[in-house]
């Protein structure tokens, strides 16, 4: 049966610093179309978690509905997971994070799940700076319902049936920037050399980390005239190469003056960004918006790390919530008694 993943693994697979092999981060066999960009994103998430040595049981995956939201089945099979209602993944992620801030949360969504039915929840998730990594597999169409244009489809893009999209597409990365996201990036599913370090950096970031990933639909949106096909995307990529260096042993190297910019993340990890010719500053939200708009005006897709604020307080810090997960609180903490309740009431008078 070709749909059953064999349990045999090479006995000499390399392990990460926690003793896990990359196979420990696998999931079920994908049922998406062969060549789907979403499978490349799944592989990038798996590899990023392995390289960052995050224990699988310390990760929680959440998703909504759509081809993209099927993806968590195909990676991190030993992690926690919740496949929610269409467009409602932000609510589930918020509740889970408030109940247990100790887990690493990875949200996987699509352009329909986020930019259409889920738009209302998405913008509130961004502005609250929930501590999670939010990845949108963006193919510009509704793959589960035969390829209609989604809200992120570019104006002038031609659908498989020949219809020309007359509406401006929603730029989710720009929207995340405008709503105050503390980490914003964009990548391409076919560029694992860029995508994997971005995912590692996003998971290390303390706050809301958003990655918009252009992920071509090989069935309904990979033809001439589509602005999100493999050929069109590769032709118009304007990448800013990126690498992620975790803070462990000291790493020394030499670079020509002005060729790189080191950005320290909240937990002490470092992301190395190769500067563009005019000098890229990742801590300037306005400049990031201008760069993205300029690239869009030129018909290009700017990828890489757009913006990073490692010092912005996340939702748990803003609300001053308990640091202990709720399932570890005892009865004395949950029911402190009438004296404590009376003192609280007195403080409100």
Short mmCIF file of C-alpha atoms in Angstrom, two decimals:
data_model
loop_
_atom_site.label_atom_id
_atom_site.label_comp_id
_atom_site.label_asym_id
_atom_site.label_seq_id
_atom_site.Cartn_x
_atom_site.Cartn_y
_atom_site.Cartn_z
CA UNK A 1 0.00 0.00 0.00
CA UNK A 2 1.78 3.13 -1.24
CA UNK A 3 -0.12 5.39 1.13
CA UNK A 4 1.41 3.72 4.20
CA UNK A 5 4.71 5.27 5.32
CA UNK A 6 7.26 2.57 6.18
CA UNK A 7 8.54 2.63 9.76
CA UNK A 8 12.04 1.55 8.81
CA UNK A 9 14.66 4.27 9.05
CA UNK A 10 18.38 4.11 8.42
CA UNK A 11 20.01 3.20 11.75
CA UNK A 12 22.74 5.80 11.30
CA UNK A 13 20.58 8.87 10.71
CA UNK A 14 22.28 11.92 12.24
CA UNK A 15 20.77 13.30 15.43
CA UNK A 16 20.36 16.85 16.72
CA UNK A 17 21.61 18.03 20.11
CA UNK A 18 18.53 16.55 21.81
CA UNK A 19 19.09 13.13 20.27
CA UNK A 20 16.26 13.22 17.68
CA UNK A 21 16.65 12.27 14.03
CA UNK A 22 14.82 14.12 11.26
CA UNK A 23 12.51 11.10 11.01
CA UNK A 24 11.20 11.94 14.49
CA UNK A 25 9.72 15.09 12.95
CA UNK A 26 7.92 13.31 10.11
CA UNK A 27 4.16 13.05 9.72
CA UNK A 28 1.84 11.06 7.47
CA UNK A 29 2.28 10.71 3.71
CA UNK A 30 0.90 13.74 1.91
CA UNK A 31 -2.31 13.41 -0.08
CA UNK A 32 -1.82 16.79 -1.79
CA UNK A 33 -1.21 16.95 -5.54
CA UNK A 34 2.25 15.81 -6.64
CA UNK A 35 4.47 18.87 -6.91
CA UNK A 36 2.35 21.04 -4.61
CA UNK A 37 4.37 23.85 -3.05
CA UNK A 38 2.69 23.15 0.28
CA UNK A 39 4.65 19.90 0.61
CA UNK A 40 7.87 21.89 0.31
CA UNK A 41 6.70 24.12 3.17
CA UNK A 42 5.92 21.05 5.28
CA UNK A 43 9.43 19.75 4.63
CA UNK A 44 10.92 23.13 5.55
CA UNK A 45 9.02 23.19 8.86
CA UNK A 46 10.15 19.64 9.65
CA UNK A 47 13.78 20.44 8.85
CA UNK A 48 13.66 23.72 10.79
CA UNK A 49 12.33 22.00 13.91
CA UNK A 50 14.98 19.28 13.61
CA UNK A 51 17.83 21.74 13.14
CA UNK A 52 16.63 23.92 16.00
CA UNK A 53 16.39 20.78 18.19
CA UNK A 54 12.89 21.53 19.45
CA UNK A 55 11.41 18.47 21.13
CA UNK A 56 8.39 17.29 19.07
CA UNK A 57 6.14 17.04 22.13
CA UNK A 58 6.90 20.69 22.95
CA UNK A 59 5.31 21.86 19.67
CA UNK A 60 1.63 22.56 19.01
CA UNK A 61 0.32 22.77 15.43
CA UNK A 62 -2.92 24.62 14.63
CA UNK A 63 -4.70 25.17 11.33
CA UNK A 64 -8.04 26.03 9.75
CA UNK A 65 -9.58 24.60 6.57
CA UNK A 66 -8.13 24.25 3.08
CA UNK A 67 -5.30 22.51 1.27
CA UNK A 68 -2.86 24.45 3.45
CA UNK A 69 -4.61 23.45 6.64
CA UNK A 70 -4.19 19.77 5.80
CA UNK A 71 -0.42 20.26 5.97
CA UNK A 72 0.09 19.71 9.73
CA UNK A 73 -0.87 16.07 9.16
CA UNK A 74 2.25 15.71 7.02
CA UNK A 75 4.84 16.90 9.54
CA UNK A 76 5.51 16.58 13.28
CA UNK A 77 3.37 13.51 13.80
CA UNK A 78 4.46 13.32 17.45
CA UNK A 79 3.41 16.89 18.26
CA UNK A 80 0.16 18.33 19.58
CA UNK A 81 -2.27 19.41 16.86
CA UNK A 82 -5.69 20.96 16.30
CA UNK A 83 -7.40 21.36 12.92
CA UNK A 84 -10.04 24.03 13.54
CA UNK A 85 -12.96 25.60 11.69
CA UNK A 86 -12.40 27.64 8.50
CA UNK A 87 -10.78 30.95 9.39
CA UNK A 88 -10.90 30.33 13.14
CA UNK A 89 -7.38 29.09 13.79
CA UNK A 90 -6.38 32.38 15.54
CA UNK A 91 -8.98 31.80 18.28
CA UNK A 92 -7.73 28.30 18.97
CA UNK A 93 -4.09 29.42 18.95
CA UNK A 94 -4.88 32.28 21.37
CA UNK A 95 -6.69 30.04 23.82
CA UNK A 96 -3.98 27.40 23.73
CA UNK A 97 -1.18 29.92 24.22
CA UNK A 98 -2.91 31.58 27.16
CA UNK A 99 -3.40 28.16 28.77
CA UNK A 100 0.19 27.01 28.18
CA UNK A 101 2.83 29.51 27.09
CA UNK A 102 5.59 26.88 27.36
CA UNK A 103 4.83 25.26 23.99
CA UNK A 104 6.10 26.39 20.59
CA UNK A 105 3.04 27.25 18.49
CA UNK A 106 3.05 26.87 14.70
CA UNK A 107 -0.04 28.03 12.82
CA UNK A 108 -0.49 26.98 9.19
CA UNK A 109 -3.10 28.73 7.08
CA UNK A 110 -3.89 29.62 3.48
CA UNK A 111 -4.83 32.71 1.51
CA UNK A 112 -8.53 31.82 1.76
CA UNK A 113 -8.36 30.75 5.39
CA UNK A 114 -6.58 33.98 6.37
CA UNK A 115 -7.41 36.67 3.79
CA UNK A 116 -11.12 35.90 3.36
CA UNK A 117 -13.20 34.19 6.04
CA UNK A 118 -10.45 34.47 8.64
CA UNK A 119 -9.45 38.09 8.04
CA UNK A 120 -11.27 39.45 11.09
CA UNK A 121 -9.55 37.04 13.45
CA UNK A 122 -6.17 37.40 11.74
CA UNK A 123 -5.82 41.16 12.25
CA UNK A 124 -6.68 40.86 15.94
CA UNK A 125 -4.16 38.05 16.36
CA UNK A 126 -1.49 40.28 14.80
CA UNK A 127 -2.21 43.34 16.92
CA UNK A 128 -2.19 41.29 20.13
CA UNK A 129 1.29 39.96 19.32
CA UNK A 130 0.55 36.36 20.27
CA UNK A 131 3.75 34.36 20.68
CA UNK A 132 3.51 32.03 17.68
CA UNK A 133 4.78 31.38 14.17
CA UNK A 134 2.03 31.98 11.58
CA UNK A 135 2.73 30.61 8.10
CA UNK A 136 0.45 31.31 5.13
CA UNK A 137 0.78 28.97 2.15
CA UNK A 138 -0.24 31.52 -0.46
CA UNK A 139 -1.19 30.21 -3.92
CA UNK A 140 -3.75 32.83 -4.93
CA UNK A 141 -6.57 30.36 -5.49
CA UNK A 142 -9.04 28.06 -3.75
CA UNK A 143 -7.57 24.67 -4.54
CA UNK A 144 -10.19 22.63 -2.68
CA UNK A 145 -13.05 24.20 -4.68
CA UNK A 146 -11.55 24.00 -8.18
CA UNK A 147 -9.30 27.02 -8.42
CA UNK A 148 -11.36 30.22 -8.05
CA UNK A 149 -9.32 33.38 -7.39
CA UNK A 150 -8.63 34.01 -3.71
CA UNK A 151 -8.37 37.41 -2.04
CA UNK A 152 -4.57 37.41 -2.56
CA UNK A 153 -4.77 36.86 -6.33
CA UNK A 154 -3.00 39.72 -8.12
CA UNK A 155 -4.97 42.09 -10.33
CA UNK A 156 -4.64 40.99 -13.95
CA UNK A 157 -3.77 37.40 -13.04
CA UNK A 158 -5.40 34.92 -15.42
CA UNK A 159 -7.22 31.92 -13.95
CA UNK A 160 -6.94 28.46 -15.47
CA UNK A 161 -10.33 28.91 -17.13
CA UNK A 162 -9.19 32.17 -18.77
CA UNK A 163 -10.92 34.72 -16.54
CA UNK A 164 -8.85 37.81 -15.67
CA UNK A 165 -8.92 38.93 -12.04
CA UNK A 166 -10.22 42.56 -11.92
CA UNK A 167 -9.47 43.17 -8.22
CA UNK A 168 -6.38 44.19 -6.29
CA UNK A 169 -4.93 41.36 -4.22
CA UNK A 170 -4.50 41.64 -0.46
CA UNK A 171 -0.83 41.77 0.53
CA UNK A 172 -0.82 39.88 3.84
CA UNK A 173 2.79 40.76 4.68
CA UNK A 174 2.07 44.48 4.33
CA UNK A 175 -1.11 44.08 6.37
CA UNK A 176 0.81 42.31 9.14
CA UNK A 177 3.32 45.16 9.18
CA UNK A 178 0.57 47.79 9.38
CA UNK A 179 -1.15 45.95 12.24
CA UNK A 180 2.04 45.91 14.30
CA UNK A 181 3.50 42.43 13.80
CA UNK A 182 6.91 42.14 15.46
CA UNK A 183 8.35 39.73 12.84
CA UNK A 184 7.37 39.82 9.17
CA UNK A 185 8.92 37.81 6.32
CA UNK A 186 8.09 36.45 2.90
CA UNK A 187 9.53 33.50 1.03
CA UNK A 188 8.94 31.03 -1.79
CA UNK A 189 8.13 27.37 -1.24
CA UNK A 190 10.74 26.37 -3.82
CA UNK A 191 13.57 28.16 -1.98
CA UNK A 192 14.36 26.02 1.06
CA UNK A 193 17.72 27.73 1.47
CA UNK A 194 15.84 30.88 2.46
CA UNK A 195 12.64 29.42 3.92
CA UNK A 196 14.18 27.08 6.51
CA UNK A 197 16.30 29.79 8.25
CA UNK A 198 13.30 32.13 8.27
CA UNK A 199 11.15 29.48 9.99
CA UNK A 200 13.89 28.83 12.54
CA UNK A 201 14.18 32.54 13.26
CA UNK A 202 10.39 32.87 13.52
CA UNK A 203 10.17 30.03 16.05
CA UNK A 204 12.95 31.60 18.14
CA UNK A 205 11.24 35.00 18.10
CA UNK A 206 9.22 35.97 21.19
CA UNK A 207 6.04 37.42 19.73
CA UNK A 208 3.94 37.12 16.59
CA UNK A 209 6.07 35.93 13.66
CA UNK A 210 4.39 36.03 10.26
CA UNK A 211 5.74 34.37 7.11
CA UNK A 212 3.90 34.74 3.80
CA UNK A 213 5.04 31.89 1.52
CA UNK A 214 4.24 31.98 -2.19
CA UNK A 215 3.28 28.34 -2.83
CA UNK A 216 2.17 27.55 -6.40
CA UNK A 217 -0.87 25.32 -6.95
CA UNK A 218 0.25 22.86 -9.64
CA UNK A 219 -3.32 21.90 -10.50
CA UNK A 220 -5.18 25.19 -10.76
CA UNK A 221 -2.63 28.03 -10.72
CA UNK A 222 0.57 26.99 -12.48
CA UNK A 223 -0.20 28.06 -16.04
CA UNK A 224 0.78 30.95 -18.28
CA UNK A 225 -0.92 34.12 -17.06
CA UNK A 226 -0.87 33.17 -13.38
CA UNK A 227 1.23 35.49 -11.25
CA UNK A 228 1.78 32.78 -8.63
CA UNK A 229 3.03 29.97 -10.88
CA UNK A 230 6.47 28.44 -10.43
CA UNK A 231 7.81 30.07 -13.60
CA UNK A 232 6.35 33.52 -12.89
CA UNK A 233 7.47 33.53 -9.27
CA UNK A 234 11.04 32.46 -10.01
CA UNK A 235 11.29 35.09 -12.75
CA UNK A 236 10.20 37.93 -10.45
CA UNK A 237 11.79 36.98 -7.13
CA UNK A 238 13.78 39.74 -5.46
CA UNK A 239 15.34 37.81 -2.58
CA UNK A 240 17.31 39.08 0.37
CA UNK A 241 19.37 35.98 1.35
CA UNK A 242 19.10 35.07 5.00
CA UNK A 243 20.80 32.71 7.42
CA UNK A 244 19.98 31.74 11.01
CA UNK A 245 22.69 31.17 13.59
CA UNK A 246 21.56 29.79 16.99
CA UNK A 247 23.43 31.13 20.02
CA UNK A 248 25.44 28.19 21.36
CA UNK A 249 29.17 27.92 20.79
CA UNK A 250 30.93 31.08 19.69
CA UNK A 251 31.05 31.43 15.92
CA UNK A 252 33.73 33.63 14.41
CA UNK A 253 34.05 34.65 10.80
CA UNK A 254 35.03 37.65 8.70
CA UNK A 255 32.90 39.75 6.40
CA UNK A 256 33.67 42.76 4.31
CA UNK A 257 32.49 45.97 5.99
CA UNK A 258 28.83 46.74 5.29
CA UNK A 259 28.01 43.39 3.65
CA UNK A 260 25.89 41.92 6.46
CA UNK A 261 23.70 42.97 9.34
CA UNK A 262 23.41 40.84 12.49
CA UNK A 263 20.05 41.07 14.23
CA UNK A 264 19.80 39.69 17.77
CA UNK A 265 16.52 37.97 18.61
CA UNK A 266 14.86 38.15 22.02
CA UNK A 267 16.25 34.79 23.21
CA UNK A 268 19.82 35.64 22.20
CA UNK A 269 19.73 33.89 18.84
CA UNK A 270 21.09 35.75 15.84
CA UNK A 271 19.80 36.09 12.31
CA UNK A 272 22.26 37.19 9.63
CA UNK A 273 20.74 39.17 6.80
CA UNK A 274 22.64 39.96 3.63
CA UNK A 275 22.15 43.63 2.93
CA UNK A 276 20.74 44.91 -0.31
CA UNK A 277 22.80 47.45 -2.22
CA UNK A 278 21.11 50.40 -0.54
CA UNK A 279 21.45 48.95 2.98
CA UNK A 280 18.59 47.06 4.58
CA UNK A 281 17.40 47.98 8.07
CA UNK A 282 15.10 45.38 9.59
CA UNK A 283 14.03 47.58 12.51
CA UNK A 284 12.30 50.24 10.39
CA UNK A 285 8.62 49.41 9.82
CA UNK A 286 8.01 52.30 7.42
CA UNK A 287 11.08 51.47 5.32
CA UNK A 288 9.94 47.84 5.13
CA UNK A 289 6.55 48.88 3.81
CA UNK A 290 8.17 51.13 1.22
CA UNK A 291 10.52 48.37 0.04
CA UNK A 292 7.64 45.96 -0.38
CA UNK A 293 5.53 48.48 -2.26
CA UNK A 294 8.42 49.45 -4.53
CA UNK A 295 9.03 45.82 -5.40
CA UNK A 296 5.33 45.32 -6.07
CA UNK A 297 5.20 48.39 -8.33
CA UNK A 298 8.08 46.90 -10.31
CA UNK A 299 6.27 43.57 -10.64
CA UNK A 300 8.67 41.80 -8.29
CA UNK A 301 8.12 39.69 -5.17
CA UNK A 302 10.39 40.83 -2.36
CA UNK A 303 11.38 37.93 -0.10
CA UNK A 304 13.38 37.59 3.09
CA UNK A 305 13.10 39.17 6.53
CA UNK A 306 11.19 42.43 6.20
CA UNK A 307 10.87 43.59 9.79
CA UNK A 308 11.93 42.49 13.27
CA UNK A 309 11.26 43.99 16.71
CA UNK A 310 12.71 41.63 19.35
CA UNK A 311 11.59 43.77 22.29
CA UNK A 312 7.83 44.02 21.75
CA UNK A 313 5.85 42.46 24.63
CA UNK A 314 3.74 39.45 23.66
CA UNK A 315 0.12 38.86 24.72
CA UNK A 316 0.96 36.87 27.85
CA UNK A 317 3.26 39.65 29.05
CA UNK A 318 0.77 42.40 28.23
CA UNK A 319 -1.97 40.65 30.21
CA UNK A 320 0.47 39.73 33.01
CA UNK A 321 -0.76 36.14 33.03
CA UNK A 322 0.57 33.29 35.14
CA UNK A 323 3.79 31.79 33.81
CA UNK A 324 2.76 28.30 34.96
CA UNK A 325 0.59 26.35 32.48
CA UNK A 326 -3.01 26.12 33.72
CA UNK A 327 -2.94 22.31 33.86
CA UNK A 328 -0.08 22.50 36.38
CA UNK A 329 -1.80 24.87 38.80
CA UNK A 330 -2.98 23.30 42.05
CA UNK A 331 -6.20 23.87 43.95
CA UNK A 332 -4.56 26.45 46.22
CA UNK A 333 -3.69 28.63 43.20
CA UNK A 334 -7.03 28.06 41.45
CA UNK A 335 -9.17 28.45 44.58
CA UNK A 336 -7.23 30.73 46.95
CA UNK A 337 -10.21 31.25 49.25
CA UNK A 338 -12.57 34.00 50.40
CA UNK A 339 -9.85 36.14 51.99
CA UNK A 340 -8.06 36.61 48.68
CA UNK A 341 -11.36 37.33 46.91
CA UNK A 342 -12.23 39.91 49.56
CA UNK A 343 -8.88 41.65 49.15
CA UNK A 344 -9.37 41.80 45.38
CA UNK A 345 -12.82 43.30 45.80
CA UNK A 346 -11.50 45.83 48.28
CA UNK A 347 -8.83 46.86 45.80
CA UNK A 348 -11.53 47.68 43.25
CA UNK A 349 -13.47 50.02 45.46
#
